[in-house]
Amino acid sequence: MRVLGPVEVLLDGEPIAVRGNQPLAVLAILAAARGRPVAADRLIDDLWGDLPPAGAAAVLQSHVSRLRRALEPHRPPRGAASLLVRESAGYALRLPAGSLDAARFEQGVRAADGLPPAGALDRLRAALALWRGRPYEQFADDEWAAAETARLTELHHTARERAVDALLRLERTDEAIPAARALTAEDPLRGEPWRLLALALWAASRSGEALAVLGEHRGIVADELGLDPDPALAALEQAIREQRAEVLEAALRPGPTPIRPEQLPRSQPAFAGRADELRRLDRHTPALVVVSGTGGVGKTTLAVRWAHQAAARYPDGQLHVDLRGFGPEDAPADPGDVLAAFLGALGVPDQRIPAATAERTALFRSVLASRRMLLLLDNARDADQVRPLLPGNPDCAVVVTSRSHLIDLIVTDGAYPMRLDAFRPSEAVAYLRRRLGDEVVDADPEACEAIVERCGGLPLALALICARGAFPPAEIDAELAFAEGLDGFAVPGVKHDLRAVFSWSYRRLVPLAARMFRLIALHPGPDLSIAAAAALAGTEGALARVLLRRLTDAHLIDEHRPGRFVLHDLVRTYAKETAGRVDPAAERDAAVTRLLDFYLHSSGNAAQTQYPYRRPVMVGPPPPGVHGFSFADPPAAIAWLDAEYENILALLDLCRSEALQHYLPLFVWTLASYQQDIRFHLADSLALTADALKATGEPWWTGYLHYILGRGLLRMNRHEEARTELEKAIAIGREMDDPARMAHGLLSVAVSIVTVHDVPTRAQAEAAYPFAVEARDNYLRMGTEQGAVEVANALHPIAWYHAYQPGGQGEARRLFEESITINERWRNTYGAAAGWMQLARFHQHAGDLTAAVAAFQQAIDLYGDMADLRIEPLIGLYSCYREAGDPTAAGEVREEALRLLETARYPDLTRLANTLDLN
């Protein structure tokens, strides 16, 4: 793209036709922003001023679309634009490096800095050759272009003056004189061209002409401005009159070469991956960028790699410092000391460096005011350490790395936050290839993938493994598998292994945060909530939140979703090691017990919330200091169980130990309805209940657990196995004279006979009838709210029995409707939905498809957004519509059911496949 003259764009050397002045103006405005986003509102103001047309935003979007097609003619119709991109509330032009002539011109002029006269002249002439006329020529008089045009024009004048100066120092006065004379003609009021012309004439032994030139300038300034010439010109005129040769010699002698610091550390040759991160650094510099991440994740490696790649864009040099924010020493670098070192590297004599840090910062910013430099501030501790080191010049790029998020720099100083995570698996394998070689990785890819998984993608862990590259990957993987803790990552002669690197972050924690870090590693699940962390630590939720925020800021844990936190596996291992070393076993055991009690009583409250009538609470009150969650309604309870289910399963694995197995029956009690009725985690439920049976010999619990086993098997259509377990539960109930145990078992036997999802046959209804009647009588004998509600379920098999008796259709319908009424009275929504399902099947069986459709729809409405539960009534609707000869309605319902089946957990896919004609 060319802007040093008429604005034009070339693709593969050929001009691109941009139709219309406004689209070209948009492109020019974005080019002037040098890759920074320009707000859409500002673009509209620049294009139309105070009188934008109606729909200006749409017109702007049309211009952008046209430009994108012109700039990227081979981009797929819906492919993402890579040059003219949408960013924030506006647009940015991401031109490839070296594409903009103005940028190349500036780089060329800056590249001449510090070079000997001959080299400087070559660089300046190459840069000046890019100049084709007035910058942004078509738009030079527009308000938006004025500042950029003036800046580039001034730089052009300066570059020409520097070229004349180089000619003088090379004693090429025959070229310098006409060049300087051309400058004086173009801008007679500018003093520097007259000074250069006078020096060139004096050096050519034409002193009289030199004095005449200075006299001419004196007259012009007096006539035009009513002023005397610049004192430096007056001094030069006097020196020529006095023929002071030393003045001429000093002006022509090459000056000292400015120091150009290049302090970047060596970039790792085996660098791999991080392509997205490198692009983000390109996109957000020059600016202030904070790269944060846990220890060993590769922050410094990434920053150094990018800095080497970007160094050419910062011709005045690069500064680097390790701020020692986290390391074996407990003494972070003092900003004042860093500034003194930076100023010295920039050529400031020691005697000119002030004593106070604030004055050093001011001098540092003054020195960098006219330079384009890159600063890499590595391993920062906090914002206060970084802020004095920030230049004021926006053309200087500053990249800060830290284990802290440095939120204060982001909020107050506008830093761009860039969090660095562990390698993705493909990046980790690519790293192994770079370090070990393709032949090693290809010889045993499975072992290499296992190593990557054990390292969790952490670059430092992978580097430590690669340090042992003389051993086959399979042997290394085997050692990692059997090593205790982080021992497998200890390499002789390497001081900064994983334990050391993690310890540098751990040592910075306040005692309460350090204790929280150790204890949350005892949580076996994939993530934890603030409440779970509070239970582990035995603290209030507010304090737990503060401590978790501190751990997050230190990148020891990660808040992967709002209010939910995870640990990298290797960090968890370090935390467990530290807990084992610091915390007594009794305190660790007490923390796990608190966590179990928290989940037990929270899941118990969730189960209680799902049943608006009172159920016998078998888990007892929570211990002092344990506060289980309470829930406003069943959806909130189910949402909590959904979020915590994997964590609960992990805790249940702990409970299979002898010391904690007494928790197993209690968790069966709190989870049975969720696992069997709501989310159909039937395999998990059966495994938990079977283990709980082994852990108890108490008769009541034994009977209850046999019932839950039978109930789950019934859900899986394993009727014979279910009947066996249910008969055991009934026998124990009769022996204990427990009406609840007998009622639940008897009703489940009745359901196993009539089946759950189909209309029973006459034989099935008659066989189930006595079991259902006895179940109903036992529910009524309970004399509790639970019995009063559960009796509604016993009415379903009884109603089916009456449906097959002569004249019994009315009684059957009344019983189904009574079941619905009972559940509605007790606000048992899902129970009422089940009643509508039974009534719908009754109507369909009786041939009243209109009533059946209405009843199925009632069930769908009651199940709400519970996708797993909506599937059955949708299937009922589908069968009704097909039976009614309405393929359109049937197809719509079928599509909805199939959509839900894509994500729903369901125990009977074969039956559904047959019903929905999937086979």
mmCIF file of N, CA, C and O in Angstrom, residues 62 107 112 162 291 395 414 444 453 459 540 588 610 669 696 699 718 769 799 804 842 853 856 870 872 919:
data_model
loop_
_atom_site.group_PDB
_atom_site.id
_atom_site.type_symbol
_atom_site.label_atom_id
_atom_site.label_comp_id
_atom_site.label_asym_id
_atom_site.label_seq_id
_atom_site.Cartn_x
_atom_site.Cartn_y
_atom_site.Cartn_z
ATOM 1 N N SER A 62 -20.837 -1.434 4.022
ATOM 2 C CA SER A 62 -20.776 -1.730 2.588
ATOM 3 C C SER A 62 -19.394 -1.408 2.026
ATOM 4 O O SER A 62 -18.836 -2.168 1.225
ATOM 5 N N GLN A 107 11.162 3.371 8.858
ATOM 6 C CA GLN A 107 12.178 2.405 9.267
ATOM 7 C C GLN A 107 13.515 2.688 8.616
ATOM 8 O O GLN A 107 14.573 2.574 9.242
ATOM 9 N N ALA A 112 19.156 4.636 9.658
ATOM 10 C CA ALA A 112 20.373 5.420 9.412
ATOM 11 C C ALA A 112 21.012 5.910 10.699
ATOM 12 O O ALA A 112 22.172 6.341 10.688
ATOM 13 N N ARG A 162 19.429 15.394 6.686
ATOM 14 C CA ARG A 162 20.440 14.447 7.165
ATOM 15 C C ARG A 162 21.262 13.897 5.994
ATOM 16 O O ARG A 162 22.470 13.620 6.145
ATOM 17 N N VAL A 291 2.082 -10.744 29.637
ATOM 18 C CA VAL A 291 1.984 -12.183 29.406
ATOM 19 C C VAL A 291 2.080 -12.864 30.764
ATOM 20 O O VAL A 291 3.116 -12.790 31.426
ATOM 21 N N ASP A 395 5.420 4.651 20.640
ATOM 22 C CA ASP A 395 6.054 3.863 19.596
ATOM 23 C C ASP A 395 6.973 2.791 20.158
ATOM 24 O O ASP A 395 7.521 1.984 19.403
ATOM 25 N N GLY A 414 -3.879 0.399 30.969
ATOM 26 C CA GLY A 414 -4.384 -0.058 29.674
ATOM 27 C C GLY A 414 -3.599 -1.184 29.056
ATOM 28 O O GLY A 414 -3.611 -1.347 27.830
ATOM 29 N N ASP A 444 7.974 -44.515 18.615
ATOM 30 C CA ASP A 444 7.060 -44.923 19.687
ATOM 31 C C ASP A 444 6.081 -43.791 19.973
ATOM 32 O O ASP A 444 6.137 -43.143 21.017
ATOM 33 N N GLU A 453 0.763 -36.449 28.061
ATOM 34 C CA GLU A 453 -0.369 -36.423 28.996
ATOM 35 C C GLU A 453 0.120 -36.313 30.436
ATOM 36 O O GLU A 453 -0.451 -35.569 31.238
ATOM 37 N N PRO A 459 5.438 -26.864 29.345
ATOM 38 C CA PRO A 459 6.719 -26.874 28.619
ATOM 39 C C PRO A 459 7.921 -27.223 29.490
ATOM 40 O O PRO A 459 8.816 -27.945 29.037
ATOM 41 N N GLU A 540 -15.292 -19.310 56.139
ATOM 42 C CA GLU A 540 -16.478 -18.743 55.529
ATOM 43 C C GLU A 540 -16.240 -18.550 54.029
ATOM 44 O O GLU A 540 -15.106 -18.413 53.565
ATOM 45 N N ARG A 588 -5.367 -33.059 57.524
ATOM 46 C CA ARG A 588 -5.746 -33.382 56.145
ATOM 47 C C ARG A 588 -7.005 -34.242 56.126
ATOM 48 O O ARG A 588 -7.917 -34.019 55.312
ATOM 49 N N GLN A 610 -36.269 -31.481 45.469
ATOM 50 C CA GLN A 610 -36.989 -32.114 44.365
ATOM 51 C C GLN A 610 -38.325 -32.700 44.821
ATOM 52 O O GLN A 610 -39.188 -32.992 43.990
ATOM 53 N N TRP A 669 -28.707 -42.410 49.234
ATOM 54 C CA TRP A 669 -29.960 -41.764 49.642
ATOM 55 C C TRP A 669 -30.126 -40.401 48.977
ATOM 56 O O TRP A 669 -31.206 -40.059 48.495
ATOM 57 N N THR A 696 -22.486 -51.936 54.553
ATOM 58 C CA THR A 696 -23.426 -51.852 55.671
ATOM 59 C C THR A 696 -24.047 -53.214 55.933
ATOM 60 O O THR A 696 -24.249 -54.016 55.015
ATOM 61 N N PRO A 699 -30.077 -53.541 58.884
ATOM 62 C CA PRO A 699 -31.214 -54.057 58.114
ATOM 63 C C PRO A 699 -31.970 -52.990 57.323
ATOM 64 O O PRO A 699 -32.334 -53.225 56.167
ATOM 65 N N ARG A 718 -34.111 -54.480 32.822
ATOM 66 C CA ARG A 718 -33.585 -55.775 33.264
ATOM 67 C C ARG A 718 -34.540 -56.310 34.339
ATOM 68 O O ARG A 718 -34.237 -56.348 35.525
ATOM 69 N N TYR A 769 -51.894 -56.149 39.573
ATOM 70 C CA TYR A 769 -52.922 -55.532 40.407
ATOM 71 C C TYR A 769 -52.741 -55.816 41.897
ATOM 72 O O TYR A 769 -52.751 -54.879 42.712
ATOM 73 N N ALA A 799 -55.278 -48.516 37.974
ATOM 74 C CA ALA A 799 -56.114 -47.966 36.904
ATOM 75 C C ALA A 799 -56.055 -48.851 35.660
ATOM 76 O O ALA A 799 -57.087 -49.089 34.993
ATOM 77 N N TYR A 804 -59.244 -52.806 31.861
ATOM 78 C CA TYR A 804 -59.555 -54.048 31.150
ATOM 79 C C TYR A 804 -60.806 -54.752 31.701
ATOM 80 O O TYR A 804 -61.197 -55.794 31.193
ATOM 81 N N PHE A 842 -53.462 -44.056 28.215
ATOM 82 C CA PHE A 842 -54.807 -44.607 28.363
ATOM 83 C C PHE A 842 -55.719 -44.088 27.243
ATOM 84 O O PHE A 842 -56.448 -44.871 26.605
ATOM 85 N N VAL A 853 -53.149 -36.530 22.693
ATOM 86 C CA VAL A 853 -52.218 -35.470 22.317
ATOM 87 C C VAL A 853 -52.201 -34.374 23.382
ATOM 88 O O VAL A 853 -51.136 -33.880 23.786
ATOM 89 N N PHE A 856 -50.275 -35.681 26.482
ATOM 90 C CA PHE A 856 -48.824 -35.705 26.258
ATOM 91 C C PHE A 856 -48.253 -34.283 26.297
ATOM 92 O O PHE A 856 -47.156 -34.049 26.831
ATOM 93 N N ARG A 870 -38.256 -34.880 28.615
ATOM 94 C CA ARG A 870 -39.198 -34.499 27.558
ATOM 95 C C ARG A 870 -39.267 -35.547 26.436
ATOM 96 O O ARG A 870 -40.221 -35.563 25.651
ATOM 97 N N GLU A 872 -39.741 -38.874 26.349
ATOM 98 C CA GLU A 872 -40.843 -39.847 26.364
ATOM 99 C C GLU A 872 -42.172 -39.239 25.897
ATOM 100 O O GLU A 872 -42.847 -39.818 25.045
ATOM 101 N N ASN A 919 -33.831 -47.450 12.580
ATOM 102 C CA ASN A 919 -33.101 -48.630 12.105
ATOM 103 C C ASN A 919 -33.344 -48.864 10.608
ATOM 104 O O ASN A 919 -34.311 -48.399 10.047
#
